[in-house]
Amino acid sequence: MLPDMPPTDNLLYYGDNLDVLRRHVPDESVDLVYLDPPFNSNQNYNVLFAEKDGTRAAAQIRAFEDTWEWDEAAAAAYQEAVEAGGKVAQAMLAFRTFLGDNDMLAYLAMMAPRLVELRRVLKSSGSLYLHCDPTASHYLKMLLDAVFGPEQFRSEVIWKRSGAHNSSSKYGPLHDTILFYSKSEDYTWNAQFERDEEYIAERYTYVEPGGRKFYPITLHALGTRHGESGKPWRGIDITAKGGHWKYGVGKLDDLEKEGRIYWPANKGGMPRLKVYAEEAKGAALQDIWDTIPPLNSQAAERLGYPTQKPEALLERIIKVSSAEGATVLDPFCGCGTTVAAAQKLGRRWIGIDVTHLAIALIKTRLRDTYGANVNYQVVGEPTTVEDAEVLAASDPYQFQWWALGLVGARPAEQKKGADKGIDGRLYFHDGTAGGKTHQIILSVKAGHVGRDQVHSLGGVMQREKAEMGVLLSFEEPTKPMRQEAASAGLYESPWGKHPRIQLLTVGELLEGKRIDYPQTSGVNRTYKQAPKAKKVAEPIRGLFDKDAPAD
């Protein structure tokens, strides 16, 4: 752990989760791990962005490739797992014997060292929930048995994630699997219950004179006792009947004074305790969860991210297996559902993702939901121009996503026939023209820039009917570039005048400078907005907020 990052901080890491876990997360520092890794489903997953004017299909950008190949990197990961020895090595050798050198083995070789690290960072009272589907769940369970020990397996939860499917040659696939393991026998468990209102309405049919509904439950149990619970009460010798009261006779007197004792109409019937309908906590959670629906297309919390899970699912897991103030870790955090649920429930959190697109989505989600009432630090993003240059040289797309994220823009769609000259888009409303949505075109350049790039940006603006255009670059704009930008004129809104073409450098972005457009009084409509938190948890102190997104 870095010296300036206390282990109590909320942290959002950009990078490979295996590297982040090994370098930054100490032993036994995490209370709960939830991970929803790619399933080796041989698919590409895209983030969808609905177009604003309804004239085009949804734009999309690839979030990640859920495709694994047995190659040199996979072979190296496999060899590392085997050379580490122990049960995990034995499991990997068995997998290779059974599967051969194929894509599934590559996937398992990727997961093995990560699961080992996740067990390391868990406290002895901690738990891990691995969310998967039938494609690899049976292999992952065997791998988890090797990592945690089969005796630490607690439950295989079945989550019904969709409605009926019409499958012509097999049963319709409706569920995901959530594998629940603990690190030790002494793990955190907060029992949760589900109220079935239909069941309660059918069962709680007894009615008091005032209209209050209740159901009477037994007050005695089998087996004799010699203390207060074994004494006769109201003429009933419970010991002679081979049983005992569930409460001492003094408590029974108190319950009768409170009107909580129900006496059956038939003579000789045993007294019972009234449980009122509003007190019914429901049945204890079982291992089939069919009351948390998946996110449909109209769900308020839906952000358009592939594989996004409902917050209610994560809230249930976090409530069961952690206490308030505990630390929750998600090493494949995607659009940040685990982070959002942990923040809502007053837990500390650590999120890790390998794309700047995911980091930008999470920052936007937290800002939209909690405003300034959430503090966290982003680790792994460039903090200097030199850092940004290294990122641009090693991965141009990640550099683009990072730069666009700083100004609240979304990446341009990556699909065949995509518009050239556009790296990102930013949408806004300024209250004019009946609330029409306007767009800003962004071009990100890591290399040399000159007047030609500014002139081309102006042409793209005209073609796209964009109100404004922004060129983001490392180099300081030259005088001819500034003149070309100035010739585009000003965009006027009810809140002032804004240059139609703006030139910003990476250095200026790192210093906090942002695009001049109607956003203070207007609305940034670039991303689908997450709903506001109904009740904001107390912010956790000791965090850095310098990386929080600009308003």
Coordinates of C-alpha atoms in Angstrom, one line a residue:
M1 CA 0.0 0.0 0.0
L2 CA 1.4 3.4 -0.9
P3 CA 2.3 5.5 2.1
D4 CA -0.1 8.4 1.2
M5 CA -3.1 6.1 0.8
P6 CA -4.4 4.9 4.2
P7 CA -6.1 1.5 4.0
T8 CA -9.4 3.0 5.0
D9 CA -9.7 5.1 1.8
N10 CA -12.3 4.5 -0.9
L11 CA -10.1 3.7 -3.9
L12 CA -10.8 3.4 -7.6
Y13 CA -7.9 1.7 -9.4
Y14 CA -7.2 1.8 -13.2
G15 CA -5.1 -1.2 -14.2
D16 CA -4.8 -5.0 -14.3
N17 CA -6.5 -6.3 -11.1
L18 CA -3.8 -8.9 -10.6
D19 CA -1.1 -6.2 -10.6
V20 CA -3.2 -3.8 -8.4
L21 CA -3.9 -6.6 -5.9
R22 CA -0.3 -7.6 -5.6
R23 CA 1.1 -4.0 -5.4
H24 CA -1.5 -2.1 -3.5
V25 CA -3.9 -4.2 -1.4
P26 CA -2.5 -5.5 1.9
D27 CA -3.0 -9.0 3.4
E28 CA -6.3 -9.4 5.4
S29 CA -7.5 -5.9 4.7
V30 CA -10.9 -6.6 3.0
D31 CA -14.1 -7.8 4.5
L32 CA -16.0 -8.8 1.4
V33 CA -15.1 -9.6 -2.2
Y34 CA -17.7 -9.6 -5.0
L35 CA -16.5 -10.4 -8.6
D36 CA -18.4 -10.7 -11.8
P37 CA -15.6 -11.7 -14.2
P38 CA -16.1 -12.3 -17.9
F39 CA -17.5 -15.8 -18.4
N40 CA -15.5 -17.0 -21.4
S41 CA -18.7 -16.7 -23.4
N42 CA -16.8 -15.8 -26.6
Q43 CA -18.6 -12.5 -27.0
N44 CA -17.7 -8.9 -27.4
Y45 CA -19.5 -6.6 -25.0
N46 CA -20.4 -3.0 -26.0
V47 CA -21.5 0.0 -24.0
L48 CA -24.6 1.4 -25.6
F49 CA -25.3 5.2 -25.9
A50 CA -28.7 6.1 -27.1
E51 CA -28.6 8.9 -29.7
K52 CA -30.3 12.1 -28.6
D53 CA -32.3 13.1 -31.6
G54 CA -33.8 9.7 -32.5
T55 CA -32.5 9.8 -36.0
R56 CA -29.8 7.2 -35.6
A57 CA -29.4 3.8 -34.0
A58 CA -27.7 3.5 -30.6
A59 CA -24.0 4.3 -30.7
Q60 CA -21.7 1.8 -29.1
I61 CA -18.2 1.3 -28.0
R62 CA -16.5 -1.9 -27.1
A63 CA -16.1 -2.2 -23.4
F64 CA -14.2 -5.5 -23.3
E65 CA -13.8 -8.7 -25.3
D66 CA -15.0 -11.8 -23.4
T67 CA -12.9 -14.0 -25.6
W68 CA -10.0 -16.1 -24.3
E69 CA -7.3 -17.8 -26.4
W70 CA -4.7 -20.3 -25.5
D71 CA -1.5 -18.3 -26.5
E72 CA 1.8 -17.4 -25.0
A73 CA 0.4 -15.2 -22.3
A74 CA -2.1 -17.9 -21.3
A75 CA 0.6 -20.5 -21.2
A76 CA 2.8 -18.3 -19.0
A77 CA -0.1 -17.7 -16.6
Y78 CA -0.8 -21.4 -16.5
Q79 CA 2.9 -22.2 -15.8
E80 CA 3.0 -19.6 -13.0
A81 CA 0.0 -21.2 -11.3
V82 CA 1.5 -24.7 -11.6
E83 CA 4.9 -23.6 -10.3
A84 CA 3.3 -22.0 -7.2
G85 CA 2.4 -25.5 -6.1
G86 CA -0.3 -26.6 -3.8
K87 CA -3.9 -27.5 -4.5
V88 CA -4.3 -24.8 -7.1
A89 CA -1.4 -26.3 -9.1
Q90 CA -3.0 -29.7 -8.8
A91 CA -6.3 -28.4 -10.1
M92 CA -4.6 -26.6 -13.1
L93 CA -2.8 -29.8 -14.0
A94 CA -6.1 -31.7 -13.9
F95 CA -7.8 -29.1 -16.0
R96 CA -5.1 -29.3 -18.6
T97 CA -5.3 -33.1 -18.7
F98 CA -9.1 -33.0 -19.1
L99 CA -9.5 -29.9 -21.3
G100 CA -6.3 -29.7 -23.3
D101 CA -4.7 -26.5 -24.4
N102 CA -7.9 -24.6 -25.3
D103 CA -9.7 -21.3 -24.6
M104 CA -11.3 -22.5 -21.4
L105 CA -7.9 -23.5 -19.9
A106 CA -6.7 -20.0 -20.9
Y107 CA -9.7 -18.5 -18.9
L108 CA -9.0 -20.6 -15.9
A109 CA -5.3 -19.8 -16.0
M110 CA -6.3 -16.1 -15.9
M111 CA -8.6 -16.6 -12.9
A112 CA -6.4 -18.8 -10.8
P113 CA -3.8 -16.3 -9.6
R114 CA -6.5 -13.6 -9.1
L115 CA -8.5 -15.9 -6.8
V116 CA -5.3 -16.7 -4.9
E117 CA -4.7 -12.9 -4.4
L118 CA -8.3 -12.3 -3.4
R119 CA -8.1 -14.9 -0.7
R120 CA -4.9 -13.3 0.5
V121 CA -6.5 -9.9 1.0
L122 CA -9.6 -11.2 2.8
K123 CA -9.8 -11.0 6.5
S124 CA -10.3 -14.2 8.4
S125 CA -13.9 -13.2 8.8
G126 CA -14.3 -12.3 5.1
S127 CA -16.3 -13.9 2.3
L128 CA -16.1 -14.0 -1.5
Y129 CA -19.0 -14.1 -3.9
L130 CA -18.1 -15.1 -7.5
H131 CA -20.9 -14.4 -10.0
C132 CA -20.8 -16.6 -13.1
D133 CA -23.0 -18.5 -15.6
P134 CA -23.2 -22.2 -16.5
T135 CA -20.5 -21.7 -19.2
A136 CA -17.7 -22.0 -16.6
S137 CA -19.3 -22.3 -13.2
H138 CA -18.4 -25.9 -12.6
Y139 CA -14.8 -25.3 -13.4
L140 CA -14.7 -22.2 -11.2
K141 CA -16.2 -24.1 -8.3
M142 CA -13.4 -26.7 -8.5
L143 CA -10.8 -23.9 -8.7
L144 CA -12.4 -22.1 -5.7
D145 CA -12.3 -25.4 -3.8
A146 CA -8.6 -25.5 -4.5
V147 CA -8.0 -21.9 -3.4
F148 CA -10.2 -21.8 -0.3
G149 CA -10.7 -25.5 0.6
P150 CA -13.9 -27.3 -0.1
E151 CA -14.9 -27.0 3.5
Q152 CA -15.2 -23.2 3.1
F153 CA -17.8 -23.6 0.4
R154 CA -21.0 -22.1 1.8
S155 CA -23.7 -21.8 -0.9
E156 CA -24.4 -22.0 -4.6
V157 CA -26.9 -19.2 -5.1
I158 CA -29.2 -19.3 -8.1
W159 CA -30.3 -15.9 -9.3
K160 CA -33.1 -15.8 -11.8
R161 CA -31.8 -13.1 -14.1
S162 CA -34.4 -13.1 -16.9
G163 CA -37.9 -14.2 -18.0
A164 CA -38.8 -17.0 -20.2
H165 CA -36.7 -17.9 -23.2
N166 CA -37.8 -19.8 -26.2
S167 CA -35.1 -22.4 -26.9
S168 CA -35.8 -24.8 -29.6
S169 CA -33.5 -27.6 -28.5
K170 CA -32.8 -27.1 -24.7
Y171 CA -34.3 -25.7 -21.6
G172 CA -34.4 -21.9 -21.5
P173 CA -31.4 -20.4 -19.8
L174 CA -32.8 -18.2 -17.0
H175 CA -30.2 -18.1 -14.2
D176 CA -26.8 -17.1 -13.1
T177 CA -24.8 -18.8 -10.4
I178 CA -23.2 -17.0 -7.4
L179 CA -20.6 -19.1 -5.6
F180 CA -20.2 -18.1 -1.9
Y181 CA -17.0 -19.0 0.0
S182 CA -15.7 -17.9 3.3
K183 CA -12.0 -17.7 4.4
S184 CA -12.6 -19.4 7.7
E185 CA -15.4 -20.9 9.8
D186 CA -15.7 -17.6 11.7
Y187 CA -17.2 -15.5 8.9
T188 CA -19.6 -12.5 9.0
W189 CA -23.2 -13.5 8.6
N190 CA -26.1 -11.2 9.0
A191 CA -29.3 -13.2 8.5
Q192 CA -31.6 -11.5 6.0
F193 CA -35.3 -12.2 5.4
E194 CA -37.7 -11.8 2.6
R195 CA -41.3 -10.8 3.1
D196 CA -43.8 -12.5 0.9
E197 CA -46.8 -10.1 1.0
E198 CA -49.1 -12.6 -0.7
Y199 CA -48.2 -15.3 1.8
I200 CA -48.6 -12.8 4.7
A201 CA -52.0 -11.8 3.5
E202 CA -53.1 -15.5 3.3
R203 CA -51.6 -16.5 6.6
Y204 CA -52.3 -13.5 8.9
T205 CA -56.1 -13.8 9.0
Y206 CA -56.8 -13.5 12.7
V207 CA -58.2 -10.1 13.6
E208 CA -58.3 -8.3 16.9
P209 CA -61.3 -6.1 17.8
G210 CA -59.4 -3.0 16.6
G211 CA -58.7 -4.6 13.2
R212 CA -55.1 -5.5 13.7
K213 CA -54.2 -8.8 12.0
F214 CA -52.1 -11.5 13.6
Y215 CA -51.1 -15.1 13.4
P216 CA -50.8 -17.2 16.6
I217 CA -47.6 -19.3 17.0
T218 CA -46.8 -22.0 19.6
L219 CA -45.5 -20.9 23.0
H220 CA -44.1 -24.3 24.0
A221 CA -41.6 -26.9 22.7
L222 CA -40.7 -30.5 23.4
G223 CA -38.3 -31.4 26.2
T224 CA -38.6 -30.7 29.9
R225 CA -36.8 -27.9 31.7
H226 CA -36.3 -27.3 35.4
G227 CA -36.1 -23.6 35.4
E228 CA -38.6 -20.8 34.9
S229 CA -39.6 -22.2 31.5
G230 CA -40.6 -25.5 33.2
K231 CA -43.0 -24.2 35.8
P232 CA -46.8 -24.5 35.5
W233 CA -48.6 -21.4 34.1
R234 CA -52.3 -20.6 34.1
G235 CA -53.2 -24.1 35.3
I236 CA -51.1 -25.9 32.6
D237 CA -48.4 -28.2 33.9
I238 CA -46.1 -28.1 30.9
T239 CA -43.6 -30.6 32.4
A240 CA -46.3 -33.2 32.7
K241 CA -47.0 -32.8 29.0
G242 CA -43.3 -33.5 28.3
G243 CA -42.5 -30.0 27.2
H244 CA -41.4 -26.5 28.3
W245 CA -42.4 -22.9 27.7
K246 CA -40.4 -20.9 25.2
Y247 CA -40.3 -18.1 27.8
G248 CA -40.1 -18.0 31.6
V249 CA -43.5 -17.7 33.4
G250 CA -42.7 -14.1 34.4
K251 CA -42.3 -13.2 30.7
L252 CA -45.5 -15.0 29.9
D253 CA -47.3 -12.9 32.5
D254 CA -45.9 -9.7 30.8
L255 CA -47.0 -10.9 27.4
E256 CA -50.5 -11.6 28.7
K257 CA -50.7 -8.1 30.2
E258 CA -49.7 -6.7 26.7
G259 CA -52.5 -8.6 25.0
R260 CA -50.1 -10.8 23.2
I261 CA -51.5 -14.2 24.3
Y262 CA -54.1 -15.9 22.2
W263 CA -56.4 -18.5 23.9
P264 CA -58.1 -20.9 21.4
A265 CA -61.9 -21.1 21.6
N266 CA -61.8 -24.8 22.2
K267 CA -61.6 -25.7 25.9
G268 CA -58.2 -27.1 26.8
G269 CA -56.4 -25.6 23.9
M270 CA -52.8 -24.4 24.5
P271 CA -52.1 -20.6 24.6
R272 CA -50.2 -19.1 21.7
L273 CA -48.3 -16.0 21.0
K274 CA -49.7 -13.3 18.7
V275 CA -47.4 -12.3 15.9
Y276 CA -48.7 -9.2 14.0
A277 CA -48.6 -8.9 10.3
E278 CA -46.4 -5.8 10.3
E279 CA -43.9 -7.7 12.6
A280 CA -43.5 -10.6 10.2
K281 CA -39.9 -10.4 8.9
G282 CA -40.6 -13.1 6.4
A283 CA -38.7 -16.3 5.6
A284 CA -34.9 -16.6 5.9
L285 CA -33.1 -16.2 2.6
Q286 CA -32.7 -19.4 0.7
D287 CA -30.3 -20.2 -2.2
I288 CA -32.7 -19.5 -5.0
W289 CA -33.2 -15.7 -5.6
D290 CA -36.1 -15.0 -7.8
T291 CA -37.4 -11.7 -6.4
I292 CA -34.6 -9.4 -7.7
P293 CA -35.5 -8.7 -11.3
P294 CA -32.7 -8.0 -13.9
L295 CA -32.4 -4.5 -15.2
N296 CA -34.9 -3.9 -18.0
S297 CA -34.5 -1.3 -20.7
Q298 CA -36.6 1.2 -18.7
A299 CA -34.8 0.8 -15.3
A300 CA -33.8 4.1 -13.8
E301 CA -30.4 2.8 -12.8
R302 CA -29.6 1.3 -16.2
L303 CA -26.5 3.0 -17.6
G304 CA -26.1 1.0 -20.9
Y305 CA -23.1 -1.0 -19.6
P306 CA -23.0 -4.7 -20.7
T307 CA -23.5 -7.2 -17.9
Q308 CA -24.7 -4.5 -15.5
K309 CA -26.3 -6.0 -12.4
P310 CA -29.1 -4.5 -10.3
E311 CA -28.0 -2.7 -7.2
A312 CA -30.5 -4.7 -5.1
L313 CA -28.5 -7.8 -5.9
L314 CA -25.3 -6.3 -4.5
E315 CA -27.1 -4.7 -1.6
R316 CA -28.4 -8.1 -0.5
I317 CA -24.9 -9.6 -0.6
I318 CA -23.3 -6.7 1.2
K319 CA -25.9 -6.7 4.0
V320 CA -25.5 -10.4 4.6
S321 CA -21.7 -10.6 4.6
S322 CA -20.4 -7.3 6.0
A323 CA -21.0 -4.7 8.6
E324 CA -21.3 -1.0 8.3
G325 CA -17.8 0.5 7.8
A326 CA -16.5 -2.7 6.4
T327 CA -14.4 -2.7 3.2
V328 CA -15.9 -4.2 0.0
L329 CA -13.7 -5.0 -3.0
D330 CA -14.7 -5.6 -6.6
P331 CA -11.8 -6.4 -8.9
F332 CA -13.9 -6.3 -12.1
C333 CA -16.0 -3.3 -11.2
G334 CA -17.2 -2.3 -14.7
C335 CA -19.8 0.5 -14.4
G336 CA -19.5 0.4 -10.6
T337 CA -22.7 -1.3 -9.2
T338 CA -20.7 -2.8 -6.3
V339 CA -19.2 0.6 -5.6
A340 CA -22.5 2.3 -5.7
A341 CA -24.2 -0.3 -3.4
A342 CA -21.3 -0.2 -0.9
Q343 CA -21.4 3.6 -0.8
K344 CA -25.2 3.6 -0.2
L345 CA -24.9 1.1 2.7
G346 CA -22.0 3.0 4.4
R347 CA -19.2 0.6 3.5
R348 CA -15.8 1.5 2.4
W349 CA -14.9 0.2 -1.1
I350 CA -12.1 -0.6 -3.6
G351 CA -12.9 -0.9 -7.2
I352 CA -10.6 -2.0 -10.0
D353 CA -11.0 -2.0 -13.7
V354 CA -8.7 -2.2 -16.7
T355 CA -10.3 0.4 -18.9
H356 CA -10.6 4.2 -18.5
L357 CA -14.1 3.9 -20.0
A358 CA -15.2 2.0 -16.9
I359 CA -13.5 4.5 -14.6
A360 CA -15.2 7.4 -16.3
L361 CA -18.6 5.8 -16.1
I362 CA -18.1 5.1 -12.3
K363 CA -17.0 8.7 -11.6
T364 CA -20.0 10.0 -13.5
R365 CA -22.3 7.5 -11.7
L366 CA -21.0 8.6 -8.3
R367 CA -21.3 12.3 -9.1
D368 CA -24.8 12.0 -10.4
T369 CA -26.0 9.9 -7.4
Y370 CA -24.1 11.5 -4.5
G371 CA -22.8 14.9 -5.7
A372 CA -20.1 16.1 -3.4
N373 CA -21.1 13.6 -0.6
V374 CA -18.8 10.9 -1.8
N375 CA -15.0 11.0 -1.5
Y376 CA -12.6 8.7 -3.2
Q377 CA -9.2 8.6 -4.9
V378 CA -8.5 7.4 -8.4
V379 CA -5.2 5.6 -8.6
G380 CA -3.4 4.7 -11.8
E381 CA -4.6 7.6 -14.0
P382 CA -2.1 10.0 -15.3
T383 CA -1.4 12.9 -12.9
T384 CA 1.4 14.6 -15.0
V385 CA 1.9 15.3 -18.7
E386 CA 4.7 12.8 -18.7
D387 CA 2.3 10.1 -17.3
A388 CA -0.2 10.9 -20.0
E389 CA 2.5 10.7 -22.7
V390 CA 3.4 7.2 -21.5
L391 CA -0.2 6.2 -21.6
A392 CA -0.7 7.6 -25.1
A393 CA 2.4 5.8 -26.4
S394 CA 1.4 2.4 -24.9
D395 CA -2.3 2.5 -25.5
P396 CA -3.8 5.3 -27.7
Y397 CA -7.4 4.3 -27.1
Q398 CA -7.0 4.2 -23.3
F399 CA -5.4 7.7 -23.6
Q400 CA -8.4 8.9 -25.6
W401 CA -10.8 7.5 -23.1
W402 CA -8.9 9.1 -20.2
A403 CA -8.7 12.5 -21.8
L404 CA -12.4 12.5 -22.8
G405 CA -13.3 11.4 -19.3
L406 CA -11.7 14.5 -17.8
V407 CA -14.1 16.7 -19.6
G408 CA -17.2 14.5 -19.2
A409 CA -17.4 13.4 -22.8
R410 CA -18.1 9.9 -24.1
P411 CA -16.0 8.1 -26.7
A412 CA -17.2 8.1 -30.3
E413 CA -18.8 4.9 -31.4
Q414 CA -16.4 2.2 -32.7
K415 CA -18.2 0.5 -35.5
K416 CA -17.8 0.1 -39.2
G417 CA -18.4 3.3 -41.1
A418 CA -18.0 5.5 -37.9
D419 CA -17.5 9.2 -38.6
K420 CA -13.9 10.1 -39.1
G421 CA -12.4 13.0 -37.2
I422 CA -14.5 12.4 -34.1
D423 CA -13.0 10.9 -31.0
G424 CA -15.7 11.9 -28.6
R425 CA -19.0 13.7 -28.2
L426 CA -20.5 15.8 -25.4
Y427 CA -24.1 16.8 -25.3
F428 CA -25.8 19.6 -23.5
H429 CA -29.1 21.5 -23.1
D430 CA -29.0 25.3 -22.8
G431 CA -32.7 26.0 -22.4
T432 CA -33.1 27.4 -25.9
A433 CA -35.0 26.1 -28.9
G434 CA -37.6 24.2 -26.9
G435 CA -35.0 22.3 -24.9
K436 CA -33.2 20.9 -28.0
T437 CA -30.0 18.8 -27.3
H438 CA -26.8 20.3 -28.7
Q439 CA -23.5 18.5 -29.3
I440 CA -19.8 19.2 -29.0
I441 CA -17.4 17.3 -31.2
L442 CA -14.0 16.4 -29.7
S443 CA -10.8 15.4 -31.4
V444 CA -7.9 14.0 -29.3
K445 CA -4.4 14.2 -30.8
A446 CA -1.3 12.7 -29.2
G447 CA 1.1 13.8 -31.9
H448 CA 1.9 17.0 -33.8
V449 CA -0.9 19.5 -34.3
G450 CA -1.2 22.5 -36.5
R451 CA -3.7 24.8 -38.3
D452 CA -4.8 22.0 -40.6
Q453 CA -6.2 20.0 -37.6
V454 CA -8.2 23.0 -36.4
H455 CA -9.6 23.6 -39.9
S456 CA -10.6 19.9 -40.2
L457 CA -12.4 20.1 -36.9
G458 CA -14.4 23.0 -38.2
G459 CA -15.4 20.9 -41.3
V460 CA -16.5 18.0 -39.0
M461 CA -18.6 20.4 -37.0
Q462 CA -20.4 21.6 -40.1
R463 CA -20.9 18.1 -41.3
E464 CA -22.3 16.9 -37.9
K465 CA -24.2 20.1 -37.3
A466 CA -22.4 20.5 -34.0
E467 CA -22.5 23.7 -32.1
M468 CA -19.0 23.5 -30.8
G469 CA -15.7 21.6 -31.4
V470 CA -12.7 20.9 -29.1
L471 CA -9.2 19.9 -29.9
L472 CA -7.3 18.2 -27.1
S473 CA -3.6 17.8 -27.6
F474 CA -0.2 17.8 -25.8
E475 CA 1.2 20.7 -27.8
E476 CA 0.5 24.3 -27.1
P477 CA -1.6 25.8 -29.8
T478 CA 0.3 28.0 -32.3
K479 CA -0.8 31.5 -33.3
P480 CA -2.2 30.3 -36.6
M481 CA -4.2 27.6 -34.8
R482 CA -5.7 30.2 -32.4
Q483 CA -6.5 32.4 -35.4
E484 CA -8.3 29.5 -37.1
A485 CA -10.2 28.7 -34.0
A486 CA -11.2 32.3 -33.4
S487 CA -12.6 32.5 -37.0
A488 CA -15.3 30.0 -36.1
G489 CA -16.9 32.7 -33.9
L490 CA -18.9 32.4 -30.7
Y491 CA -21.9 30.3 -29.6
E492 CA -24.4 32.4 -27.6
S493 CA -26.5 30.9 -24.8
P494 CA -28.6 32.5 -22.1
W495 CA -25.6 32.2 -19.8
G496 CA -22.9 33.9 -22.0
K497 CA -20.8 33.5 -25.1
H498 CA -18.7 30.4 -25.7
P499 CA -16.0 29.9 -28.4
R500 CA -17.2 27.5 -31.1
I501 CA -13.8 26.0 -31.4
Q502 CA -11.7 25.5 -28.3
L503 CA -8.1 24.3 -28.0
L504 CA -7.1 22.6 -24.8
T505 CA -3.8 21.0 -23.8
V506 CA -3.3 17.9 -21.6
G507 CA -1.4 20.1 -19.2
E508 CA -4.4 22.5 -18.9
L509 CA -6.7 19.5 -18.3
L510 CA -4.5 18.3 -15.5
E511 CA -4.6 21.7 -14.0
G512 CA -8.4 21.6 -13.9
K513 CA -9.3 23.7 -17.0
R514 CA -12.5 22.5 -18.7
I515 CA -14.5 23.2 -21.8
D516 CA -16.4 26.5 -21.9
Y517 CA -20.0 25.5 -22.6
P518 CA -23.4 26.0 -21.1
Q519 CA -23.1 23.5 -18.2
T520 CA -23.2 25.5 -15.0
S521 CA -26.8 26.5 -15.5
G522 CA -27.5 24.0 -18.3
V523 CA -27.4 20.3 -18.3
N524 CA -24.7 17.9 -19.5
R525 CA -26.6 15.1 -21.3
T526 CA -23.7 13.1 -22.4
Y527 CA -24.2 10.0 -20.3
K528 CA -27.4 8.5 -19.0
Q529 CA -27.8 9.9 -15.6
A530 CA -27.9 7.7 -12.5
P531 CA -30.8 8.4 -10.1
K532 CA -30.0 10.6 -7.1
A533 CA -29.5 8.8 -3.8
K534 CA -32.6 9.0 -1.6
K535 CA -30.5 8.9 1.5
V536 CA -26.9 9.8 1.2
A537 CA -24.6 7.9 3.6
E538 CA -22.2 9.9 5.7
P539 CA -19.0 10.6 3.7
I540 CA -16.0 8.6 5.0
R541 CA -13.3 10.9 6.2
G542 CA -9.6 10.7 5.2
L543 CA -10.2 10.5 1.4
F544 CA -8.8 12.6 -1.5
D545 CA -11.3 14.3 -3.8
K546 CA -9.0 15.9 -6.2
D547 CA -9.9 13.4 -8.9
A548 CA -13.6 13.9 -8.6
P549 CA -15.3 14.8 -11.9
A550 CA -15.9 18.4 -12.7
D551 CA -19.5 19.6 -12.3

